[in-house]
Amino acid sequence: MVQIEAFKGLRYELGHVGALSDVIAPPYDVIGPELQDELYKNHPANVIRLILNRDEPGDETGDEKYDRSARALKQWQRDGIIQVETYPAVYVYHQQFEYAGQTFVRRGFMTRMKLEKLGEGNVYPHEETHSAIKADRLKLFNATKANVSQIFGIYPDESNQAQTLLENAIQGVTAIEATDHLGVLHRLWPVYDSKIIGELTETMNPRPMFIADGHHRYETAYNYREQLESEGLLTADHPAQSVLTMCVSMHDAGMIVLPTHRLFEGVAQYDSATLIQKLQGCFDVNTTGTGPSQAAAVWEQIEMEDQQSMIGLYCPVDDTWVVASLNDAGHTKMAEIAEDQSGDWQGLGVSLLHRLIMDTLLGEVDLPKPTYVHQVQEVVEELAADQDTNKFGLAALVMPATLGHIKAISEHGERMPAKSTYFYPKMLCGLVINPLT
């Protein structure tokens, strides 16, 4: 049973900051140095100073940035720049965006969700996490005593019953709006009505929750809870019992999952004939054009087939694209080398790419982290730019895992390979902060 609750969030006072667009930011893990600098310049109270405070001259330990984040949050509260909500609320959150020539609106709501140890309840992860990132986020938790950014959870609700309750509640109410650096329009409505919140809680209680994004933040929130418990500071109603969560129905019309294509470094330089020879026992393979720009046609073919088992591979040596489709022998081989995984996991495009093709058939193990991109045009641009340097030995176009895969594989107690999914757009930080005191 998933337990959610309304809470008194911290929000920017627009009379102090002016445009909300000037003080918001995407999640810390998609912010590079250039965007970090840009966000610093946007406004002296931009949330970047909380979620990803930068190193400054004179820092000795590297931990000073967390203290600066904590001081900034306290100062902004004292100055009235950020104010606590008068009444407990849940926050309806819409994101309007363009993709592939279409306009989408993803609808959800932000709330507190009761923490539970992953694998022991109804909150399911789908990706692995890394200890270094969790250590960084735990330092921020301890300094700020707040969830400065939410996790992204998805839940089954075929009729969108939970979201409809909230949509009815905000009819005719003016939204709080912000536009991010990618042009995505974000709208927020606090909902205070205790009757509606009660109905929402009852509707959500029997549903499982699958973490779509923010695994590190969820596990860090749980670790922070455990830390407080070990220190004797955790009460039954302590806000650290929960984590700030954006909840979106898996059946919402705006829920799309983008692919994450790979460009591999540190691999042997394969020509198409050599690659085909290595793959053809497990895949039906054929060449399908030359040049980086051919990526668009290859991806169109893969999308039309809509099969996880079809992968596009680019060989820089002879500038040739190869399309590989798993055959019966490949199915048997994958079941053999990944016998500890479910059939759902074995059938993922990213599993086939990494476990069967890269690790087994090509013997390319312990590689540097690939360059990950989401748009085919990015693949074209990266490959075109690399023609003089030959940094990439192989590129791969691969289908994303679907929401159904996430549900099935999570319920098996498994986690997908890294970057199996990319949920677009990212949730904004700075719309609502969850205080943990």
Tab-separated table of C-alpha atoms in Angstrom, residues 28-29 115 118 125 127-138 141 149-151 211-224 243 415 418-419:
chain	number	residue	atom	x	y	z
A	28	TYR	CA	21.094	18.425	-10.674
A	29	ASP	CA	22.092	15.348	-12.683
A	115	LEU	CA	9.346	5.788	2.412
A	118	LEU	CA	13.030	-0.986	-1.814
A	125	PRO	CA	12.992	0.706	-8.544
A	127	GLU	CA	17.590	1.070	-12.385
A	128	GLU	CA	20.807	0.560	-10.447
A	129	THR	CA	22.257	3.363	-8.304
A	130	HIS	CA	25.799	4.499	-7.497
A	131	SER	CA	27.107	5.053	-3.989
A	132	ALA	CA	29.094	8.225	-4.782
A	133	ILE	CA	25.988	10.057	-5.963
A	134	LYS	CA	24.006	8.976	-2.892
A	135	ALA	CA	26.817	10.178	-0.622
A	136	ASP	CA	26.698	13.594	-2.313
A	137	ARG	CA	22.923	13.869	-1.973
A	138	LEU	CA	23.021	12.743	1.680
A	141	PHE	CA	19.991	16.397	2.938
A	149	SER	CA	13.906	18.179	-5.707
A	150	GLN	CA	11.316	15.461	-6.146
A	151	ILE	CA	11.492	11.898	-7.320
A	211	ILE	CA	10.342	4.968	-9.639
A	212	ALA	CA	10.769	6.387	-13.120
A	213	ASP	CA	13.483	8.904	-12.261
A	214	GLY	CA	15.275	9.904	-9.081
A	215	HIS	CA	16.443	6.517	-7.779
A	216	HIS	CA	19.429	8.135	-6.057
A	217	ARG	CA	17.187	10.716	-4.392
A	218	TYR	CA	14.779	8.041	-3.168
A	219	GLU	CA	17.496	5.840	-1.708
A	220	THR	CA	19.174	8.886	-0.152
A	221	ALA	CA	15.880	9.917	1.453
A	222	TYR	CA	15.572	6.411	2.897
A	223	ASN	CA	19.175	6.510	4.145
A	224	TYR	CA	18.506	9.887	5.773
A	243	VAL	CA	9.906	11.836	0.299
A	415	ARG	CA	16.825	-3.667	-12.265
A	418	ALA	CA	21.755	1.817	-17.033
A	419	LYS	CA	19.995	4.313	-19.287
